N, CA and C of each residue as an Amber inpcrd file, in Angstrom:
protein
   375
   9.4430000 -11.3910000  11.8420000   8.7510000 -10.1110000  11.9130000
   9.4850000  -9.0770000  11.0800000   8.7160000  -8.2240000  10.4790000
   9.2720000  -7.1200000   9.7220000   8.6030000  -5.8460000  10.2260000
   9.3930000  -4.8050000  10.4010000   8.8610000  -3.5150000  10.8380000
   8.7020000  -2.6240000   9.6040000   7.5760000  -1.9280000   9.5390000
   7.2400000  -1.1210000   8.3720000   6.9980000   0.3250000   8.7780000
   7.5610000   1.2430000   8.0150000   7.3770000   2.6660000   8.2760000
   7.0060000   3.3640000   6.9790000   5.8170000   3.9560000   6.9620000
   5.3620000   4.6780000   5.7780000   5.7990000   6.1370000   5.8240000
   5.9460000   6.7320000   4.6660000   6.2380000   8.1540000   4.5500000
   5.7440000   8.6400000   3.2000000   5.7270000   9.9620000   3.0290000
   5.3660000  10.5210000   1.7400000   3.9650000  11.0890000   1.6520000
   3.1820000  10.9310000   2.7070000   1.8470000  11.4980000   2.6900000
   1.8890000  13.0160000   2.7860000   0.7350000  13.6280000   2.5950000
   0.6570000  15.0730000   2.6840000  -0.6150000  15.6090000   2.0800000
  -0.6210000  16.9210000   1.8610000  -1.7670000  17.6150000   1.2870000
  -1.4870000  17.8940000  -0.1870000  -2.4180000  17.5290000  -1.0430000
  -2.2500000  17.7280000  -2.4820000  -3.5820000  18.1410000  -3.0850000
  -3.5350000  18.8900000  -4.1680000  -4.7540000  19.3090000  -4.8340000
  -5.2820000  18.2160000  -5.7500000  -6.5480000  18.3310000  -6.0630000
  -7.1670000  17.3810000  -6.9900000  -6.3610000  17.3270000  -8.2860000
  -6.1300000  16.1170000  -8.7640000  -5.3630000  15.9200000  -9.9810000
  -3.8720000  15.8030000  -9.7610000  -3.4310000  16.0510000  -8.5450000
  -2.0120000  15.9830000  -8.2310000  -1.5320000  14.5700000  -7.9950000
  -0.2490000  14.4690000  -7.6180000   0.3850000  13.1690000  -7.4210000
   1.1470000  13.1340000  -6.1000000   1.2640000  11.9630000  -5.5540000
   2.1010000  11.6910000  -4.3930000   2.7160000  10.3180000  -4.5680000
   3.8810000  10.1320000  -3.9740000   4.4740000   8.8030000  -3.9110000
   4.7030000   8.4410000  -2.4550000   4.0420000   7.3930000  -2.0280000
   4.2240000   6.8760000  -0.6810000   5.3390000   5.8370000  -0.6840000
   6.0880000   5.8300000   0.4080000   7.1470000   4.8410000   0.5890000
   6.8770000   4.0250000   1.8400000   7.2770000   2.7910000   1.8070000
   7.1590000   1.8920000   2.9520000   8.5250000   1.2340000   3.1410000
   9.2490000   1.7040000   4.1370000  10.5860000   1.1830000   4.4130000
  10.4800000   0.0470000   5.4170000  11.1180000  -1.0680000   5.0910000
  11.0650000  -2.2460000   5.9460000  12.3880000  -2.4660000   6.6530000
  12.3000000  -3.0150000   7.8630000  13.4880000  -3.4060000   8.6000000
  13.1810000  -4.6670000   9.3630000  14.2200000  -5.3560000   9.7630000
  14.0440000  -6.5970000  10.5040000  14.1690000  -7.8150000   9.6170000
  13.4630000  -7.8170000   8.5150000  13.5680000  -8.8820000   7.5390000
  13.4380000  -8.2840000   6.1480000  13.9030000  -9.0170000   5.1650000
  13.8610000  -8.5140000   3.7920000  12.4340000  -8.4690000   3.2780000
  12.0480000  -7.3100000   2.7680000  10.7040000  -7.1710000   2.2190000
  10.5200000  -8.0380000   0.9810000  11.6350000  -8.4600000   0.3990000
  11.5490000  -9.2720000  -0.8110000  10.9530000 -10.6450000  -0.5530000
  10.8550000 -11.0650000   0.6990000  10.3020000 -12.3820000   0.9990000
   8.8240000 -12.3190000   1.3680000   8.2140000 -11.1600000   1.2510000
   6.8160000 -10.9740000   1.6130000   5.9990000 -10.5240000   0.4100000
   4.7450000 -10.8570000   0.4370000   3.7830000 -10.1470000  -0.3940000
   3.4700000  -8.8430000   0.3340000   3.3940000  -7.7570000  -0.4210000
   3.2150000  -6.4490000   0.1970000   1.9380000  -5.7850000  -0.3080000
   1.2690000  -5.0920000   0.5910000   0.0300000  -4.4280000   0.2150000
  -0.0700000  -3.0320000   0.7840000  -0.9360000  -2.2550000   0.1610000
  -1.3250000  -0.9310000   0.6680000  -2.8350000  -0.9480000   0.9250000
  -3.2020000  -0.4230000   2.0710000  -4.6010000  -0.2590000   2.4400000
  -4.8180000   1.2080000   2.8070000  -6.0650000   1.6110000   2.9030000
  -6.3650000   2.9590000   3.3600000  -7.6350000   2.9480000   4.1900000
  -7.7390000   3.9470000   5.0530000  -8.9060000   4.0680000   5.9100000
  -9.2740000   5.5400000   6.0380000 -10.4660000   5.8540000   5.5780000
 -11.0000000   7.2020000   5.6940000 -11.8020000   7.3000000   6.9820000
 -11.9920000   8.5100000   7.5170000 -12.7510000   8.6720000   8.7550000
 -14.1490000   8.0690000   8.6460000 -14.4970000   7.2630000   9.6380000
 -15.8210000   6.6640000   9.6700000 -16.0240000   5.4920000   8.7430000
 -14.9540000   5.0710000   8.0640000 -15.0510000   3.9540000   7.1180000
 -14.1140000   2.8270000   7.5240000 -14.3900000   1.6490000   6.9770000
 -13.5300000   0.5070000   7.2360000 -12.2500000   0.6070000   6.3950000
 -11.2220000  -0.0670000   6.8850000  -9.9840000  -0.1330000   6.1210000
 -10.2390000  -0.9080000   4.8290000  -9.7330000  -0.3730000   3.7170000
  -9.9880000  -1.0130000   2.4370000  -8.6900000  -1.2620000   1.6810000
  -8.7120000  -2.3080000   0.8900000  -7.5760000  -2.6880000   0.0600000
  -7.3650000  -1.6590000  -1.0470000  -6.0930000  -1.3500000  -1.3070000
  -5.7500000  -0.4400000  -2.3860000  -4.9470000  -1.1570000  -3.4710000
  -3.8420000  -1.7890000  -3.0740000  -2.9690000  -2.4320000  -4.0550000
  -2.0880000  -3.4490000  -3.3520000  -1.5750000  -4.4090000  -4.1310000
  -0.6670000  -5.4140000  -3.5840000   0.2800000  -5.8960000  -4.6710000
   1.4280000  -6.3870000  -4.2210000   2.3880000  -7.0160000  -5.1240000
   2.7900000  -8.3420000  -4.4990000   2.7380000  -9.3830000  -5.2820000
   2.9690000 -10.7270000  -4.7650000   4.4560000 -11.0410000  -4.7090000
   4.7610000 -12.0970000  -3.9430000   6.1100000 -12.6720000  -3.9020000
   5.9970000 -14.1760000  -3.8480000   6.6950000 -14.9040000  -4.7140000
   7.4990000 -14.3860000  -5.8240000   6.6170000 -13.9690000  -6.9920000
   7.2030000 -13.5590000  -8.0270000   6.4710000 -13.2480000  -9.2460000
   6.2660000 -11.7680000  -9.4820000   6.0020000 -11.0340000  -8.3830000
   5.8220000  -9.6010000  -8.5470000   4.5640000  -9.2010000  -9.2790000
   3.5470000 -10.0700000  -9.2410000   2.2780000  -9.7000000  -9.8520000
   1.6060000  -8.6130000  -9.0210000   0.9400000  -7.6880000  -9.7060000
   0.3040000  -6.5790000  -9.0060000  -1.2180000  -6.6600000  -9.1010000
  -1.8650000  -6.1480000  -8.0820000  -3.3150000  -6.1960000  -7.9650000
  -3.7930000  -4.8390000  -7.4510000  -4.9300000  -4.3880000  -7.9460000
  -5.4370000  -3.0710000  -7.5750000  -6.9340000  -3.1110000  -7.3130000
  -7.3600000  -2.2490000  -6.4090000  -8.7870000  -2.0100000  -6.2490000
  -9.2920000  -1.2860000  -7.4970000 -10.5270000  -1.5440000  -7.8610000
 -11.0920000  -0.9160000  -9.0530000 -11.0480000   0.6020000  -8.9580000
 -11.1800000   1.1200000  -7.7460000 -11.2490000   2.5700000  -7.5540000
  -9.9260000   3.2760000  -7.8580000  -8.8150000   2.5310000  -7.8770000
  -7.5150000   3.1650000  -8.1120000  -6.8300000   2.6450000  -9.3750000
  -7.4090000   1.6550000 -10.0110000  -6.8030000   1.0500000 -11.1950000
  -6.5940000   2.1050000 -12.2800000  -5.3850000   2.1200000 -12.8240000
  -5.0570000   3.1060000 -13.8520000  -4.5170000   4.4000000 -13.3080000
  -4.6420000   4.6180000 -12.0010000  -4.1320000   5.8410000 -11.3760000
  -2.9900000   5.5670000 -10.4100000  -3.0400000   4.4410000  -9.7190000
  -2.0260000   4.0970000  -8.7210000  -1.1470000   2.9640000  -9.2470000
   0.1140000   2.9860000  -8.8150000   1.0480000   1.9300000  -9.1810000
   1.8440000   1.5070000  -7.9580000   1.8210000   0.2140000  -7.6690000
   2.6250000  -0.3310000  -6.5740000   3.9020000  -0.9120000  -7.1700000
   5.0100000  -0.7150000  -6.4590000   6.2840000  -1.2740000  -6.9130000
   7.1400000  -1.5730000  -5.6920000   8.1660000  -2.3670000  -5.9170000
   9.0600000  -2.7010000  -4.8120000  10.4990000  -2.5940000  -5.2890000
  11.3540000  -2.1080000  -4.4080000  12.7910000  -2.0400000  -4.6640000
  13.4470000  -2.9060000  -3.6060000  13.7570000  -4.1360000  -3.9910000
  14.2900000  -5.0830000  -3.0080000  15.6580000  -4.6410000  -2.4810000
  16.4370000  -3.9730000  -3.2940000  17.7530000  -3.5160000  -2.8530000
  17.6320000  -2.4860000  -1.7320000  16.5680000  -1.6850000  -1.7810000
  16.3420000  -0.6670000  -0.7540000  15.3790000  -1.1420000   0.3270000
  14.8850000  -2.3760000   0.1670000  13.9280000  -2.9220000   1.1400000
  12.7260000  -2.0010000   1.3170000  12.2210000  -1.5110000   0.2050000
  11.1700000  -0.5000000   0.2260000  10.1030000  -0.8240000  -0.8170000
   8.8810000  -0.5310000  -0.4480000   7.7520000  -0.6570000  -1.3590000
   7.1580000   0.7370000  -1.5650000   6.7120000   1.0110000  -2.7750000
   6.1860000   2.3330000  -3.1130000   4.7390000   2.2350000  -3.5990000
   4.0470000   3.3440000  -3.4460000   2.7260000   3.4940000  -4.0510000
   2.7090000   4.8590000  -4.7430000   2.7960000   4.8390000  -6.0600000
   2.7120000   6.0590000  -6.8440000   1.2430000   6.3530000  -7.1000000
   0.8140000   7.5310000  -6.6960000  -0.5950000   7.8970000  -6.8050000
  -0.7150000   9.1210000  -7.7160000  -1.3970000   8.9460000  -8.8240000
  -1.6070000  10.0240000  -9.7810000  -3.0910000  10.3490000  -9.9100000
  -3.3790000  11.5000000 -10.4810000  -4.7690000  11.9170000 -10.7130000
  -5.6060000  11.7710000  -9.4520000  -5.0930000  12.2880000  -8.3710000
  -5.7520000  12.1110000  -7.0740000  -7.0930000  12.8160000  -7.0110000
  -8.0030000  12.1870000  -6.2860000  -9.3650000  12.6700000  -6.1240000
  -9.6460000  12.9020000  -4.6460000 -10.6280000  13.7170000  -4.3160000
 -10.9630000  13.9270000  -2.8950000 -11.2910000  12.6240000  -2.1720000
 -11.8850000  11.6730000  -2.8710000 -12.2310000  10.3980000  -2.2400000
 -11.0180000   9.5170000  -1.9520000  -9.8440000   9.9320000  -2.3910000
  -8.6190000   9.2210000  -2.0310000  -8.0890000   9.6550000  -0.6610000
  -8.6990000  10.6700000  -0.0800000  -8.2740000  11.1380000   1.2390000
  -8.4670000  10.0440000   2.2770000  -7.3810000   9.7140000   2.9750000
  -7.4030000   8.6350000   3.9600000  -6.0310000   8.5210000   4.6120000
  -5.9750000   7.7060000   5.6390000  -4.6880000   7.2590000   6.1650000
  -4.3050000   6.0070000   5.3840000  -3.1130000   5.9940000   4.8480000
  -2.6380000   4.8850000   4.0410000  -1.6660000   4.0320000   4.8570000
  -1.9000000   2.7220000   4.8050000  -1.1000000   1.7700000   5.5740000
  -0.3990000   0.8000000   4.6300000   0.8260000   0.5020000   4.9760000
   1.5900000  -0.5280000   4.3050000   1.4830000  -1.8050000   5.1460000
   1.4460000  -2.9630000   4.4790000   1.3190000  -4.2150000   5.2080000
   2.0830000  -5.3150000   4.4960000   2.5240000  -6.2960000   5.2860000
   3.2700000  -7.4280000   4.7450000   2.5350000  -8.7290000   5.0510000
   2.4800000  -9.5960000   4.0540000   1.8210000 -10.8950000   4.2000000
   2.8010000 -12.0060000   3.8440000   2.6100000 -13.1870000   4.4000000
   3.4910000 -14.3120000   4.0450000   3.4940000 -14.5540000   2.5420000
   4.6100000 -15.0280000   2.0360000   4.7640000 -15.1630000   0.5850000
   3.7990000 -16.1770000  -0.0190000   3.2320000 -17.1070000   0.8010000
   2.3130000 -18.1000000   0.2470000   0.9130000 -17.5380000  -0.0050000
   0.6540000 -16.3300000   0.4960000  -0.6620000 -15.7140000   0.2870000
  -0.8680000 -15.4480000  -1.1970000  -2.0540000 -15.8120000  -1.6960000
  -2.3510000 -15.6350000  -3.1110000  -3.5460000 -14.7320000  -3.3550000
  -4.2670000 -14.4180000  -2.2930000  -5.3510000 -13.4380000  -2.4000000
  -5.0280000 -12.3010000  -1.4350000  -5.2230000 -11.0740000  -1.8690000
  -4.6150000  -9.9520000  -1.1710000  -5.5860000  -8.8980000  -0.6660000
  -6.8540000  -9.0680000  -0.8940000  -7.8140000  -8.0220000  -0.5580000
  -8.1000000  -7.9510000   0.9430000  -8.1370000  -9.0890000   1.6010000
  -8.5200000  -9.1350000   3.0100000  -7.3670000  -8.7100000   3.9120000
  -7.6470000  -7.7620000   4.7980000  -6.6150000  -7.2740000   5.7050000
  -6.0880000  -8.3680000   6.6250000  -6.9240000  -9.3540000   6.9220000
  -6.5110000 -10.4170000   7.8490000  -5.3990000 -11.2930000   7.2840000
  -5.1280000 -11.2030000   5.9970000  -4.0430000 -11.9730000   5.3850000
  -2.6730000 -11.4110000   5.7650000  -2.6370000 -10.1950000   6.2610000
  -1.3890000  -9.4930000   6.5060000  -1.0180000  -9.5570000   7.9800000
   0.2440000  -9.8830000   8.2520000   0.7100000 -10.0620000   9.6280000
   1.3450000  -8.8180000  10.2160000   1.8910000  -7.9750000   9.3720000
   2.6540000  -6.8280000   9.8480000   2.1180000  -5.5540000   9.1930000
   2.0130000  -4.5150000   9.9940000   1.4490000  -3.2480000   9.5290000
   2.3220000  -2.0730000   9.9520000   2.3370000  -1.0470000   9.1180000
   2.9660000   0.2010000   9.4980000   1.9900000   1.0680000  10.2790000
   2.4570000   2.2450000  10.6620000   1.6480000   3.1330000  11.4960000
   0.7230000   4.0280000  10.6800000   0.9530000   4.0930000   9.3810000
   0.0860000   4.8830000   8.5120000   0.6240000   6.2610000   8.2000000
   0.2150000   6.7910000   7.0540000   0.5710000   8.1480000   6.6630000
  -0.6670000   8.8090000   6.0550000  -0.9110000  10.0560000   6.4400000
  -2.1270000  10.7490000   6.0210000  -1.9660000  11.3210000   4.6160000
  -2.9770000  11.0770000   3.7990000  -3.0660000  11.6900000   2.4710000
  -4.3580000  12.4910000   2.4190000  -4.2460000  13.7710000   2.1010000
  -5.4130000  14.6330000   2.0050000  -5.4320000  15.2820000   0.6320000
  -6.5380000  15.1010000  -0.0810000  -6.6900000  15.6650000  -1.4170000
  -7.7390000  16.7660000  -1.3380000  -7.3370000  17.9790000  -1.6290000
  -8.2400000  19.1220000  -1.5210000  -8.8220000  19.4810000  -2.8820000
 -10.0770000  19.9110000  -2.8670000 -10.7810000  20.2240000  -4.1240000
 -10.8780000  21.7120000  -4.3440000
């Protein structure tokens, strides 16, 4: 088991940037595939981005491609989501999640065994 804690959310204007962090404890995040999901009020949780293990390949939802970047710092046991050019439709609670390293498809939330508590991102227009 790995425990995940997100931080870095907040209120930002349209076009602004935020960097979310996901700090892991209990086990090394380097042995997991890691993903970010988000859930807006009244909507289902949706995939945002993922980074595989091993290999470090990255995957993005079409809605964030070119604007968001997922990265991992194994030395700090932390995964990041850099969000640029934010839009009002990016407003949601953002969740970090960990999946077993053998997972090769990352969109489905059911692939992930461990979840953080979420951090709110609000983009004002």
